Structure formats: C-alpha cells, structure tokens
Short mmCIF file of C-alpha atoms in Angstrom, two decimals:
data_model
loop_
_atom_site.label_atom_id
_atom_site.label_comp_id
_atom_site.label_asym_id
_atom_site.label_seq_id
_atom_site.Cartn_x
_atom_site.Cartn_y
_atom_site.Cartn_z
CA ALA A 1 -36.66 -40.89 7.52
CA ALA A 2 -40.55 -41.38 8.63
CA VAL A 3 -40.89 -43.20 4.94
CA TYR A 4 -39.05 -46.56 6.88
CA GLY A 5 -40.76 -46.45 9.98
CA ASN A 6 -40.29 -47.90 13.19
CA SER A 7 -36.36 -49.80 13.26
CA SER A 8 -34.09 -49.50 16.06
CA ALA A 9 -30.86 -50.99 12.61
CA PRO A 10 -29.70 -48.07 10.28
CA CYS A 11 -31.94 -48.01 7.49
CA SER A 12 -31.05 -47.76 3.92
CA GLU A 13 -32.09 -45.82 1.02
CA ASP A 14 -32.93 -49.22 -0.67
CA GLN A 15 -35.18 -50.56 2.76
CA GLU A 16 -38.37 -51.31 2.29
CA LEU A 17 -40.40 -48.36 3.41
CA LYS A 18 -43.42 -48.80 6.01
CA PRO A 19 -44.50 -45.80 7.17
CA VAL A 20 -46.64 -45.51 10.55
CA ASN A 21 -48.46 -41.76 10.20
CA ASP A 22 -49.92 -39.57 7.47
CA TYR A 23 -46.38 -37.92 7.50
CA GLY A 24 -44.57 -40.83 6.61
CA LYS A 25 -46.32 -41.43 4.27
CA ALA A 26 -47.24 -37.83 2.52
CA LYS A 27 -42.94 -38.13 1.77
CA ILE A 28 -42.97 -41.24 0.02
CA PHE A 29 -46.13 -39.72 -2.19
CA SER A 30 -43.61 -36.23 -2.84
CA GLU A 31 -41.21 -39.18 -3.48
CA GLY A 32 -42.97 -40.60 -6.20
CA VAL A 33 -44.18 -37.47 -8.41
CA ILE A 34 -40.44 -36.22 -8.29
CA ARG A 35 -39.15 -39.75 -9.38
CA MET A 36 -42.37 -39.39 -12.33
CA MET A 37 -41.65 -35.73 -13.06
CA MET A 38 -37.94 -35.63 -13.39
CA ALA A 39 -35.29 -38.27 -15.06
CA ASP A 40 -32.24 -36.51 -13.39
CA TYR A 41 -33.35 -36.15 -8.84
CA SER A 42 -31.97 -35.73 -5.49
CA ILE A 43 -33.92 -37.04 -2.80
CA LEU A 44 -33.34 -36.56 0.29
CA ARG A 45 -34.58 -37.98 3.96
CA LEU A 46 -33.42 -35.78 7.08
CA GLY A 47 -33.24 -37.39 10.51
CA ASN A 48 -34.10 -35.45 12.75
CA VAL A 49 -32.94 -32.09 12.47
CA TYR A 50 -31.50 -29.81 15.58
CA SER A 51 -29.95 -26.29 15.61
CA LYS A 52 -29.14 -24.19 18.45
CA ARG A 53 -31.94 -21.62 16.79
CA ALA A 54 -34.25 -23.32 16.63
CA ASP A 55 -37.41 -23.10 18.04
CA HIS A 56 -39.04 -26.32 18.31
CA GLY A 57 -38.28 -29.86 18.58
CA PHE A 58 -36.80 -31.70 21.39
CA ILE A 59 -33.80 -30.23 21.95
CA SER A 60 -34.86 -26.98 21.41
CA LYS A 61 -37.26 -27.49 23.72
CA LEU A 62 -34.83 -29.41 26.36
CA LEU A 63 -32.35 -26.56 26.15
CA GLN A 64 -35.34 -24.18 27.04
CA GLY A 65 -35.89 -25.69 30.42
CA SER A 66 -38.79 -28.13 29.24
CA ASN A 67 -37.83 -31.53 31.03
CA ILE A 68 -41.08 -33.59 28.97
CA LEU A 69 -39.84 -37.00 27.31
CA TYR A 70 -42.29 -38.44 25.38
CA GLY A 71 -42.92 -42.53 26.34
CA ASP A 72 -40.46 -44.40 28.56
CA GLY A 73 -37.05 -42.12 27.94
CA MET A 74 -35.66 -45.14 25.89
CA ARG A 75 -36.80 -43.09 21.77
CA SER A 76 -33.83 -42.87 19.85
CA ARG A 77 -33.54 -40.62 17.25
CA ASP A 78 -30.78 -39.89 14.72
CA TYR A 79 -30.38 -35.90 14.90
CA VAL A 80 -28.25 -33.73 12.95
CA HIS A 81 -27.63 -30.57 12.32
CA LEU A 82 -28.50 -27.96 10.13
CA HIS A 83 -25.55 -26.76 9.15
CA ASP A 84 -24.93 -30.91 8.10
CA VAL A 85 -28.28 -30.94 6.39
CA ALA A 86 -27.04 -27.40 4.39
CA ASN A 87 -23.41 -28.69 3.89
CA ALA A 88 -25.20 -31.56 2.03
CA ILE A 89 -28.48 -29.45 0.19
CA ILE A 90 -25.82 -27.60 -1.06
CA GLU A 91 -23.50 -30.61 -2.62
CA ALA A 92 -26.81 -32.23 -3.98
CA ALA A 93 -28.09 -29.02 -5.63
CA LEU A 94 -23.89 -28.03 -7.09
CA THR A 95 -22.93 -31.54 -7.86
CA ASP A 96 -23.76 -34.56 -10.42
CA LYS A 97 -22.95 -37.13 -7.69
CA TRP A 98 -25.46 -37.07 -5.85
CA GLN A 99 -28.38 -38.03 -8.15
CA GLY A 100 -31.15 -40.51 -6.29
CA ILE A 101 -32.01 -41.07 -3.09
CA TYR A 102 -29.73 -40.03 -0.04
CA ASN A 103 -30.32 -40.16 3.82
CA ILE A 104 -28.30 -37.34 5.50
CA ALA A 105 -27.35 -37.94 9.03
CA THR A 106 -25.85 -39.38 11.67
CA GLY A 107 -25.81 -42.73 11.55
CA VAL A 108 -25.68 -42.84 15.66
CA ALA A 109 -28.93 -43.18 17.71
CA THR A 110 -29.72 -41.47 20.41
CA THR A 111 -32.65 -42.09 23.09
CA SER A 112 -34.13 -39.09 24.14
CA GLU A 113 -33.25 -40.29 28.24
CA GLU A 114 -29.62 -39.90 27.41
CA LEU A 115 -30.04 -36.91 25.60
CA PHE A 116 -32.06 -35.28 28.18
CA LYS A 117 -28.76 -36.74 30.59
CA ARG A 118 -26.72 -34.47 28.44
CA ILE A 119 -28.32 -31.70 27.58
CA GLY A 120 -31.79 -31.38 30.55
CA LYS A 121 -32.51 -29.66 33.97
CA GLY A 122 -34.59 -31.10 36.82
CA LYS A 123 -35.85 -35.08 36.92
CA PRO A 124 -37.45 -36.14 33.54
CA ILE A 125 -41.52 -36.23 32.89
CA PHE A 126 -42.74 -38.63 31.38
CA GLU A 127 -46.07 -38.73 28.83
CA LYS A 128 -47.45 -40.50 26.09
CA LYS A 129 -47.12 -39.85 22.32
CA ASP A 130 -48.30 -41.34 19.20
CA GLU A 131 -45.46 -41.12 16.67
CA ILE A 132 -42.13 -43.55 16.16
CA GLU A 133 -40.76 -46.05 18.91
CA ASP A 134 -36.93 -45.71 17.13
CA SER A 135 -35.55 -44.84 13.89
CA CYS A 136 -31.61 -44.07 12.52
CA LEU A 137 -30.25 -43.78 9.42
CA ASP A 138 -27.98 -45.87 7.21
CA ILE A 139 -25.78 -42.87 6.03
CA SER A 140 -22.77 -45.17 4.04
CA LYS A 141 -24.24 -43.79 0.71
CA ALA A 142 -23.82 -40.21 1.74
CA LYS A 143 -20.96 -40.78 3.07
CA ALA A 144 -19.39 -42.28 -0.15
CA ASN A 145 -19.70 -38.82 -1.78
CA GLY A 146 -18.48 -36.71 1.51
CA PHE A 147 -21.16 -36.28 3.82
CA ASN A 148 -19.57 -36.06 6.72
CA PRO A 149 -21.67 -35.61 9.55
CA PHE A 150 -20.89 -33.82 12.94
CA ALA A 151 -22.60 -36.64 15.80
CA ILE A 152 -24.44 -35.10 18.86
#
C-alpha cells in the first residue's frame, strides 16, 4: 500500500502512485523491474499484514501490552491476516488468472484508536511518527478472482 501514499478512499491498482517515503518509491522501482523483465507477472500489493505469531507491527505490539499509538489515533490502515495473504500468493503462483497487479487486503480501513479499543490495554499514549496517514485498498479486482479475506 506504500505505493499509493495517503488516501482515505480505497486505492485501486490503476490509480496514480504517490509514495510519501523511500519505502514506497522502492516498491514502485521493484514493480518496474518485474514488468520490464517478465511478460507474464503477478504483482501483489499487500495491505498491513498481521498474524498472531508476528513479533513486530502495531497489532503485535498491542497484543504484547504496548499502549503507544502513533499520530492522534485517527490514522487508518487496511489490516489483512497472513493466512489471507498466503492464500493469495499460492493462487497467484499456481494459476494463470492472477496476471497483472492486485491489491491484497480487506478493503476496510481501521483506525489505530479503533483497534486499541478492541485489543489494547490501559490508556493510549500518542506519539508522533512520520508515516502514511491513511491507507485502504480496493480489492474488487482480487475478489473477482475468488479472494475473500477475513476483515478485522
């Protein structure tokens, strides 16, 4: 999702790319190399991936007892479970119907404050951090191929 930059509306695969940091720019560069080197390709643009066993990331930190929220708590992300991502990768690798670029997420934006209310403990502490404000992906193209993620 870093390739899209800030967007409160769901981002589709064909919209203009506006990365706000070097991470997003590097992803765009990598996609360009893939498109240049391969006639048939599948590029999966992932939302914010989480899982129970991940030891990094915002959700994992909340589950481990952290109460730090970046920004004002209103930053939103499109959280997608690792299981859903793995299924999409397997499908893309094993079938021909996943040619091109696909967003793999849930299509649902969740604010950090909302997430904290669901799984956090104590009172949130707000800290500044320079990153994307809002991120949500349009997954209608992936859904047309049978992708059906579990929303948080």
